[in-house]
Short mmCIF file of C-alpha atoms in Angstrom, two decimals:
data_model
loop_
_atom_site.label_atom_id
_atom_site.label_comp_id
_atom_site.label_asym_id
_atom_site.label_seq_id
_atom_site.Cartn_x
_atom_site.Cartn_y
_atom_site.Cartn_z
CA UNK A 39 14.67 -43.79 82.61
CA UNK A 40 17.87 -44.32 80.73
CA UNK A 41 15.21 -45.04 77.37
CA UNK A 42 13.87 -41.98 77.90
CA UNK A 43 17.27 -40.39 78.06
CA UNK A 44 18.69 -41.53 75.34
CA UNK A 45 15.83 -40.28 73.13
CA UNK A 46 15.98 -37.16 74.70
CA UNK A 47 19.86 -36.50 73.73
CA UNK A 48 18.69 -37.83 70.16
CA UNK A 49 16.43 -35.40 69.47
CA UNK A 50 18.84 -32.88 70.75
CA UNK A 51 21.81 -33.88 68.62
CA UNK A 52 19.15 -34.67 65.40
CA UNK A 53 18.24 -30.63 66.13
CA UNK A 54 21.50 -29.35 66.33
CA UNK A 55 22.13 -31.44 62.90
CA UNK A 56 19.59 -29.85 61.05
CA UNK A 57 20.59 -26.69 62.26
CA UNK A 58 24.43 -27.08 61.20
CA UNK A 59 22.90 -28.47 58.01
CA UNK A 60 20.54 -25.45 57.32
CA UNK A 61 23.38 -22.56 58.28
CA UNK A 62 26.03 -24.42 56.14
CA UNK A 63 23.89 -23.61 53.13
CA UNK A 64 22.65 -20.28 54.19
CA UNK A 65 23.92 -16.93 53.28
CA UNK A 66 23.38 -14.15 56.15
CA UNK A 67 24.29 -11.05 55.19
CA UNK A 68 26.86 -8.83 57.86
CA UNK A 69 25.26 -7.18 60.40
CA UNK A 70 22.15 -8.74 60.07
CA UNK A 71 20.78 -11.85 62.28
CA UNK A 72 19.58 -14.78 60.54
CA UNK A 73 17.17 -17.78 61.27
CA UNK A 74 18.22 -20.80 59.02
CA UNK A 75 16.06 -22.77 59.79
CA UNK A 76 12.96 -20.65 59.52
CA UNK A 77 14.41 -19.48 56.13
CA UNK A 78 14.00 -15.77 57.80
CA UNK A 79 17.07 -12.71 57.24
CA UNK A 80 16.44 -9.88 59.95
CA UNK A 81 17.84 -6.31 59.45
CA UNK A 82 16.20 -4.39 61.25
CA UNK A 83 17.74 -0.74 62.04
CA UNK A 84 20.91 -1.69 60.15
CA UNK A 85 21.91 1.30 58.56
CA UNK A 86 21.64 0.05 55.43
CA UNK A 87 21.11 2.60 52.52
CA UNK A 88 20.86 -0.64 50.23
CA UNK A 89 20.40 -4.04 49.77
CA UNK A 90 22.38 -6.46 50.95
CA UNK A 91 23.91 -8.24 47.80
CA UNK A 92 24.83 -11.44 49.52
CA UNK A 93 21.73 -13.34 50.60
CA UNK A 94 20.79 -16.53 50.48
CA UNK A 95 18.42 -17.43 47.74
CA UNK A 96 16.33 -19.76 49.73
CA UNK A 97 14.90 -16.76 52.36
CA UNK A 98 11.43 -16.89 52.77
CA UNK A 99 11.46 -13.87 54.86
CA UNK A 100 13.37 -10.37 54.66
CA UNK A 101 13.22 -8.12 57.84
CA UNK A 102 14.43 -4.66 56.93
CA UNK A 103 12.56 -1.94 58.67
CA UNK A 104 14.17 1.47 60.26
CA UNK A 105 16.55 1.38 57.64
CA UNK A 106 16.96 4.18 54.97
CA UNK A 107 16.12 3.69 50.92
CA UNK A 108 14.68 6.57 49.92
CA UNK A 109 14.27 5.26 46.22
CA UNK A 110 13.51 1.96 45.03
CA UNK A 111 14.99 1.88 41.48
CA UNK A 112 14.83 -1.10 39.18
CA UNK A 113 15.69 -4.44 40.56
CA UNK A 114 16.58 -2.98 43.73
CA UNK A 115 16.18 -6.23 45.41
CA UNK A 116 18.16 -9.15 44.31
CA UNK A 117 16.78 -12.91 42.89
CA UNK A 118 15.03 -14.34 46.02
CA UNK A 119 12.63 -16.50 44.38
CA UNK A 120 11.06 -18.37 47.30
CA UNK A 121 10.89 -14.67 49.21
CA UNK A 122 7.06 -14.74 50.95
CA UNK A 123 7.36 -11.60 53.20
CA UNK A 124 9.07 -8.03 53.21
CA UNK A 125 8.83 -5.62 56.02
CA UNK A 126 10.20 -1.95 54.53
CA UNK A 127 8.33 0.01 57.09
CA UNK A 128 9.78 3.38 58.78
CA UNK A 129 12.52 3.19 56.01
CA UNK A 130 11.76 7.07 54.24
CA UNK A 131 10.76 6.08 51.36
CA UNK A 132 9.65 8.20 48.75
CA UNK A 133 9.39 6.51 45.47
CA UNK A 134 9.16 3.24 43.88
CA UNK A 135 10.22 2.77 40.27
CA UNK A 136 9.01 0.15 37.64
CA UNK A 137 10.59 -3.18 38.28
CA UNK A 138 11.84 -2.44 41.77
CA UNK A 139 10.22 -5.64 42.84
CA UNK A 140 10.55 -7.84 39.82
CA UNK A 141 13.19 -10.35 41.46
CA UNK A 142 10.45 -11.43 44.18
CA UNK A 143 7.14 -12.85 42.28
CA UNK A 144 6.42 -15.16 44.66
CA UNK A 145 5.66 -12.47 47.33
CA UNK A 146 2.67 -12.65 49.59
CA UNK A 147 3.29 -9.93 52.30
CA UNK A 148 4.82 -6.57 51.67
CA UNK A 149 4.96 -3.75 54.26
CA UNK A 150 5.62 -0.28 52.92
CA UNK A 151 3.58 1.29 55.99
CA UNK A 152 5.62 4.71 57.84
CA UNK A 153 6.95 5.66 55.15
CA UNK A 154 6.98 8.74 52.88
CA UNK A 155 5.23 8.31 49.85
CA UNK A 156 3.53 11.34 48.01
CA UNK A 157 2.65 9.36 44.99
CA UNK A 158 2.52 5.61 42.93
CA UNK A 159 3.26 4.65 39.51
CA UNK A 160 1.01 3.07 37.82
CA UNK A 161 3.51 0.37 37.57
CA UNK A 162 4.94 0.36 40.80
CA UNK A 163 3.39 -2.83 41.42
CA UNK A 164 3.43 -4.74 38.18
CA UNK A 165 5.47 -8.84 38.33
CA UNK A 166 3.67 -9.26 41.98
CA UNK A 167 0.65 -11.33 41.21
CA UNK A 168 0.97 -13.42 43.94
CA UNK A 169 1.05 -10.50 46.32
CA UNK A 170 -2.07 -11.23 49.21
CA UNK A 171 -1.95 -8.30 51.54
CA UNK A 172 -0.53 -4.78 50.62
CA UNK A 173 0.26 -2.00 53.85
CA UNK A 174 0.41 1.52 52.24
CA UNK A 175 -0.72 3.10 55.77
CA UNK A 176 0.80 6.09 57.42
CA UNK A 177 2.06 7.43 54.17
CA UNK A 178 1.40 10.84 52.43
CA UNK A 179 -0.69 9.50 49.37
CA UNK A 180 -3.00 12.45 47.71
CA UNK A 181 -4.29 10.39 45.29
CA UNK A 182 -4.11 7.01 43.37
CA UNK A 183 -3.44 6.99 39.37
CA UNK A 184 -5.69 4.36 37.99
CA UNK A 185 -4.42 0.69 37.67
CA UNK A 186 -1.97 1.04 40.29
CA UNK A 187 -3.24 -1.87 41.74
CA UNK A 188 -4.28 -3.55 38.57
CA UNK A 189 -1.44 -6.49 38.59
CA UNK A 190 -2.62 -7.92 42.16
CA UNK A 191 -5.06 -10.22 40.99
CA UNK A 192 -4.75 -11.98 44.00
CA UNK A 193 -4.62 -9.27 46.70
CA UNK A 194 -6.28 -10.18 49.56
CA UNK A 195 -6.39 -6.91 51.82
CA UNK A 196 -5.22 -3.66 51.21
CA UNK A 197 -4.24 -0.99 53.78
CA UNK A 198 -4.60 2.67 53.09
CA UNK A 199 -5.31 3.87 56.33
CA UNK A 200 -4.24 7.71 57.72
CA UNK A 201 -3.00 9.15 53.84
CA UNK A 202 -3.80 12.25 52.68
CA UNK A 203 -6.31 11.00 49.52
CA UNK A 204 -9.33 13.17 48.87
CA UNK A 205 -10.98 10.75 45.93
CA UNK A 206 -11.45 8.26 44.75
CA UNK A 207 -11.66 8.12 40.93
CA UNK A 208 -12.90 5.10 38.47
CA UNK A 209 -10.00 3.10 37.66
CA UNK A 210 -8.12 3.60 41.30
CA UNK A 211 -9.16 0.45 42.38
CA UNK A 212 -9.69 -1.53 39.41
CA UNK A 213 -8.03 -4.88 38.94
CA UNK A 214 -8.44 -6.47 42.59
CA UNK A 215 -11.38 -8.91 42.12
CA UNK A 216 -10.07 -10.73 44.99
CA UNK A 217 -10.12 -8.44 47.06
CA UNK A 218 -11.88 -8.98 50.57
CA UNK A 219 -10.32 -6.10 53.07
CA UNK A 220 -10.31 -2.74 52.01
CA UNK A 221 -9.22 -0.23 54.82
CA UNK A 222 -9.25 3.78 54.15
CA UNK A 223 -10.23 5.13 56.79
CA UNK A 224 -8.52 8.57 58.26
CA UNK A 225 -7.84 10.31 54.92
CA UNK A 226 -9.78 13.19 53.83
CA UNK A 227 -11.57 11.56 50.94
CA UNK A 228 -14.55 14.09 49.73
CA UNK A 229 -15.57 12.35 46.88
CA UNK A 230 -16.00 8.77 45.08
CA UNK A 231 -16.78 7.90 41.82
CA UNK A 232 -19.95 5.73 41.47
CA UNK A 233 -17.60 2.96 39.47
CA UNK A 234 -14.62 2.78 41.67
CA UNK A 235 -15.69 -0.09 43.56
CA UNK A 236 -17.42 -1.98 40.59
CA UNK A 237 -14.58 -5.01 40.30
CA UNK A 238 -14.98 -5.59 43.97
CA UNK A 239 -17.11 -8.60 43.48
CA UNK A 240 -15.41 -10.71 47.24
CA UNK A 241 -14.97 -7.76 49.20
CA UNK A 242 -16.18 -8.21 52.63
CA UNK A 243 -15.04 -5.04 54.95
CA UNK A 244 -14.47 -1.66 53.62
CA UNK A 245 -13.46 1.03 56.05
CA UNK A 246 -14.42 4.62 55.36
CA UNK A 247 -14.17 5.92 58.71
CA UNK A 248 -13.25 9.38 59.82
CA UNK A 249 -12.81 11.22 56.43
CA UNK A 250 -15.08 13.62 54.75
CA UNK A 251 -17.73 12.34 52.87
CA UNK A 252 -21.10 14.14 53.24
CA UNK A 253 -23.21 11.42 52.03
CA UNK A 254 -23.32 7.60 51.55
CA UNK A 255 -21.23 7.37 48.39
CA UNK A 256 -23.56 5.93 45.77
CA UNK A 257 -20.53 3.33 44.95
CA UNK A 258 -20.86 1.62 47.95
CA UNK A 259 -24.45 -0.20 46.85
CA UNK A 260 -22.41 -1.97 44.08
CA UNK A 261 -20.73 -3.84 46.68
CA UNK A 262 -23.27 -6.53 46.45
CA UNK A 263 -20.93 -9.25 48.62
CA UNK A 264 -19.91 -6.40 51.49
CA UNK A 265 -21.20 -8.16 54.80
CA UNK A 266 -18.84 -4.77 57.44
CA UNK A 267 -18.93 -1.36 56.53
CA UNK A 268 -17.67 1.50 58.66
CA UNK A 269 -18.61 4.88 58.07
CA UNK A 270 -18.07 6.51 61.34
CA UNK A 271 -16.67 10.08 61.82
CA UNK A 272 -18.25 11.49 58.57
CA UNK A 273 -20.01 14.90 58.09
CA UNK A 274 -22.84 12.95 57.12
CA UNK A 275 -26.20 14.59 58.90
CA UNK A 276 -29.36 12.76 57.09
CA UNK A 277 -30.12 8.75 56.35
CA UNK A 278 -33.08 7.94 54.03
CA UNK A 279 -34.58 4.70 51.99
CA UNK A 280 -32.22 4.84 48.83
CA UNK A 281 -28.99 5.71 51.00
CA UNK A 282 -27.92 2.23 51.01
CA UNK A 283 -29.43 0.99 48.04
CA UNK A 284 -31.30 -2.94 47.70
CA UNK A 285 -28.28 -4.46 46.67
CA UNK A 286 -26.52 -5.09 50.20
CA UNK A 287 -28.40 -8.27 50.90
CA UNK A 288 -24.98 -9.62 52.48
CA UNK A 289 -24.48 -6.95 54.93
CA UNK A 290 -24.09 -7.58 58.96
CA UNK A 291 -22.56 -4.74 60.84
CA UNK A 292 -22.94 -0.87 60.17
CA UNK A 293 -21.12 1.30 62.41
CA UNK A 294 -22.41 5.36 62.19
CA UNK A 295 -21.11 6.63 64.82
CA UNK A 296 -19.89 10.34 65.20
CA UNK A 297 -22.02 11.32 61.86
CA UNK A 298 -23.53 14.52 63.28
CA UNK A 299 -26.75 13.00 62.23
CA UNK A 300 -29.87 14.21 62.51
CA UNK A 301 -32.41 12.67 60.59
CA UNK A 302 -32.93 8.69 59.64
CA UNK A 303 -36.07 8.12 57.44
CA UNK A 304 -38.25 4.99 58.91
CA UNK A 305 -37.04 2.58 55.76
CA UNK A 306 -33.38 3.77 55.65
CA UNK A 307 -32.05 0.48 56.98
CA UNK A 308 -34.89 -1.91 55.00
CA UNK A 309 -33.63 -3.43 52.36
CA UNK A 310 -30.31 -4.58 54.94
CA UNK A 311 -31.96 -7.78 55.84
CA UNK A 312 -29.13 -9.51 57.23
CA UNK A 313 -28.53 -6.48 59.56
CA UNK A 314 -27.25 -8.06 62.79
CA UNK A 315 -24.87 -4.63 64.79
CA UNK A 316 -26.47 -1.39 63.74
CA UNK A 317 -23.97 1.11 65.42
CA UNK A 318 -25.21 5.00 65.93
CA UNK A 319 -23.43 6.34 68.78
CA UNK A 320 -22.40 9.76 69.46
CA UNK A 321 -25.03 11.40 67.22
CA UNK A 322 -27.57 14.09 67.39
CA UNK A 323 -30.49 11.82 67.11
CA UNK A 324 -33.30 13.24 69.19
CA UNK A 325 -35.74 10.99 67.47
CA UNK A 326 -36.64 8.86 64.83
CA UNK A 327 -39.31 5.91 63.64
CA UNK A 328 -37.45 3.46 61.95
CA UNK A 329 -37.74 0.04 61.34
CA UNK A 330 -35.69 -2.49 63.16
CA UNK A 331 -37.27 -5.08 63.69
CA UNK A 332 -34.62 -7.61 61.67
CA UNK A 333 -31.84 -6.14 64.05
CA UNK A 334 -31.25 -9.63 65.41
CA UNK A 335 -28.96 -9.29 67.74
CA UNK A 336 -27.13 -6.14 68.69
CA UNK A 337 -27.57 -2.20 68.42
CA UNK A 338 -26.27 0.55 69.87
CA UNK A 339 -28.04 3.85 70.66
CA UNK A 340 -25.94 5.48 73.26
CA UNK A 341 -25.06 9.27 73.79
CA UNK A 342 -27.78 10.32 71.65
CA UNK A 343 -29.70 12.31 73.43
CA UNK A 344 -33.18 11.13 72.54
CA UNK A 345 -36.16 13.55 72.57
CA UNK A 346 -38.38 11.23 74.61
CA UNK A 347 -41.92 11.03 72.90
CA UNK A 348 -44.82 9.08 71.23
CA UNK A 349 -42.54 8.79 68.06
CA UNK A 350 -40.16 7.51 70.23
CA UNK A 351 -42.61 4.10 71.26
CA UNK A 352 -41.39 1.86 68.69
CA UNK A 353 -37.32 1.90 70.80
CA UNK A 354 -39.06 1.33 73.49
CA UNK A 355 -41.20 -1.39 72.33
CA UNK A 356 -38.26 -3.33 70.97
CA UNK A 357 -36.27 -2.97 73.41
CA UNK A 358 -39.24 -4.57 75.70
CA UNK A 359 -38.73 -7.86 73.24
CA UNK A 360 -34.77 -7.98 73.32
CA UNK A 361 -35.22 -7.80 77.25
CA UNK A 362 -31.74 -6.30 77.80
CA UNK A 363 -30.48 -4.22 80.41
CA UNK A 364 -27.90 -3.34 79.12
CA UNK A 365 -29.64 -1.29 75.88
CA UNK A 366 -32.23 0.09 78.25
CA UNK A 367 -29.43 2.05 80.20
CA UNK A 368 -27.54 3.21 77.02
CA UNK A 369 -30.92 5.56 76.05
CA UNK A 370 -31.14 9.35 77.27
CA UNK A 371 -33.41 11.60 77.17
CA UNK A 372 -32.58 14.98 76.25
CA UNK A 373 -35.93 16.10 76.75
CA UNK A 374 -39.54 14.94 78.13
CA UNK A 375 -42.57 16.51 76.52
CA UNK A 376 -45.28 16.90 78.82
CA UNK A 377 -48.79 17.41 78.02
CA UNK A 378 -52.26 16.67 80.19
CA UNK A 379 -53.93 14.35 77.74
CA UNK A 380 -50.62 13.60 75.50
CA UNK A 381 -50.22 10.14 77.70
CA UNK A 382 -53.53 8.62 76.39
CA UNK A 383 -52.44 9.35 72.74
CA UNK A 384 -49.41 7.01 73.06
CA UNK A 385 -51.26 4.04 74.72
CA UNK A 386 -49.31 5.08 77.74
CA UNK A 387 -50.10 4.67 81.36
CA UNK A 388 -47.98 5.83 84.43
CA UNK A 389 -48.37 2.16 85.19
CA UNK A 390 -46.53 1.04 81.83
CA UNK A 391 -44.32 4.13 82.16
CA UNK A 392 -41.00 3.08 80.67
CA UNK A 393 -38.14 3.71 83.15
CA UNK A 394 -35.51 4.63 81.03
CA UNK A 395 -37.83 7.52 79.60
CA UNK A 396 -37.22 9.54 82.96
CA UNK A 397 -34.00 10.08 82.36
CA UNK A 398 -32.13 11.84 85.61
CA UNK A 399 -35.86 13.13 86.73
CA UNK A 400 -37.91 10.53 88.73
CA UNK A 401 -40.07 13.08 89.18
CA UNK A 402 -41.27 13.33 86.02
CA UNK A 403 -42.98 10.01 86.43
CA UNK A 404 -45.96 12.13 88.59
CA UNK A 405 -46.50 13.84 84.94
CA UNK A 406 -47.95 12.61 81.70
CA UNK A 407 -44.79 12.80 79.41
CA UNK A 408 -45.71 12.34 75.96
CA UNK A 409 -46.50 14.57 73.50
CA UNK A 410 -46.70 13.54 69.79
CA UNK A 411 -44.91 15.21 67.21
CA UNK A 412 -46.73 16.34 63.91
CA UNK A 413 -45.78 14.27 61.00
#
């Protein structure tokens, strides 16, 4: 027991070494708290209108958020050349000048989410090549001057979530062939160029969601290595064969919900052969004959109040092969079409009768309830 002990109070004292070792060494700045041996300065809701100039150069990682800079000037942050992460988020800022990070090229993380900014140099972000994942949400951006982003060369993701941009022009984007997140979804982006995304050549997710594009922007079928794509919450009322092109060979999951759609052509998902979560809720789908039959594993068709007839058999039928309950309840019928003979023309019997076809109305069961639509 006394072993044990002993090693015990050695790895204490051995700790509290290091420790005294690491602080002696380390620079915290007043009324900040500081983690020596993590390397980590945190200022959070300081007051600070500036930087503090006495920091240690050896901080990894700079904690300054609810403070106030509205301006970023010119070396506004001193020589911290092992600095990996800054947090500037909620701190009202409004502008970044050139150079106002070129004392911190090692950088990997930097948070400029919450704040105020209308507008970017082009070289707001030049001396930050080693930058990997860029917040810029919950700002006021309108628009993006080409080669902003044209220094990150190794930018991993980039956040532009809930701006204000309306476009996208060629150039915006360029420069980021690393590039494998790309989130801008909740702006009110109307228009894209067909060459914005062209030096995307690793992206993997790109979030369009809830802004208001009226179509499938033709850029997106450049995107050859894009394997998530959200367009959900777009004024976008008609799907057809060339809407995603033949180049997404890579792509997984689609989500389309909350389009207002109407209309999907029969080949509009094709050429998406490694389709796997087809997503279409909350849509004005009443019906449609596409084919599905590489959806391998998931798809979603609820609140779309299907108009239950014989153009309608081929859900039914693959739903029959996935065998799952939990698809079968997710269909509604907004309608059933009833005719005398119209039964026959489908192949269907009240024997084979699909349940989920009756909607609310197990009456309707006593009726032949197909009716097929002219084509």
């Amino acid at each position: 027991m006394a072993f044990w002990q002993l090693l015990t109070l050695t790895q204490l004292l051995s700790s509290f070494l290091i420790s005294a070792l690491a602080s002696e060494g380390f620079i915290c700045p007043a009324n900040c708290t500081c983690l020596p041996i993590q390397q980590h300065i945190l200022c959070p809701n300081a007051s600070l209108t500036s930087i503090p100039s006495e920091m240690s150069n050896s901080t990894l990682e700079l904690y300054l958020q609810y403070n106030n800079f509205p301006a970023l000037s010119a070396s506004f942050f001193p020589d911290l050349p092992k600095l990996s992460g800054l947090y500037l988020s909620n701190c009202n800022i409004s502008s970044i000048g050139t150079g106002a990070f070129e004392n911190l090229q090692t950088l990997k993380y930097l948070h400029l989410d919450n704040n105020l900014l209308r507008d970017l140099q082009s070289s707001a972000f030049q001396n930050l090549s080693s930058l990997l994942y860029l917040h810029l949400e919950n700002n006021m951006l309108k628009s993006l001057n080409p080669g902003v982003f044209s220094a990150l060369k190794h930018l991993t993701a980039l956040y532009l979530s809930h701006n204000l941009l309306t476009e996208l022009s060629e150039g915006a984007l360029s420069g980021m062939s690393q590039l494998r997140w790309l989130y801008l979804s909740n702006n009110q982006i109307s228009n894209i160029s067909s060459k914005a995304f062209l030096d995307f050549t690793s992206l993997r997710k790109l979030s369009l969601d809830y802004n208001n594009l009226a179509s499938v922007p033709l850029a997106i079928r450049s995107i050859v290595s894009l394997q998530v794509l959200n367009l959900s919450g777009n004024p976008i009322q008609k799907l057809t064969s060339v809407s995603f092109g033949r180049k997404l060979r890579f792509l997984e999951q689609l989500f389309l919900d909350q389009l207002a759609l109407q209309k999907i052509t029969p080949l509009a998902f094709y050429w998406l052969r490694r389709l796997k979560i087809l997503s279409l809720k909350n849509n004005h789908l009443e019906h449609s004959h596409l084919v599905v039959s590489r959806l391998s594993q998931v798809c979603f068709w609820r609140v779309n109040l299907w108009r239950c007839d014989c153009n309608l058999i081929w859900l039914y039928t693959w739903l029959q092969i996935r065998k799952t309950q939990k698809e079968h309840s997710q269909v509604k019928c907004s309608a059933l079409m009833h005719s005398k003979d119209s039964c026959s023309q489908c192949g269907v019997t009240k024997a084979n009768l699909p349940t989920f076809w009756l909607g609310s109305h197990p009456a309707n069961l006593q009726r032949c309830t197909w009716k097929p639509l002219r084509h």
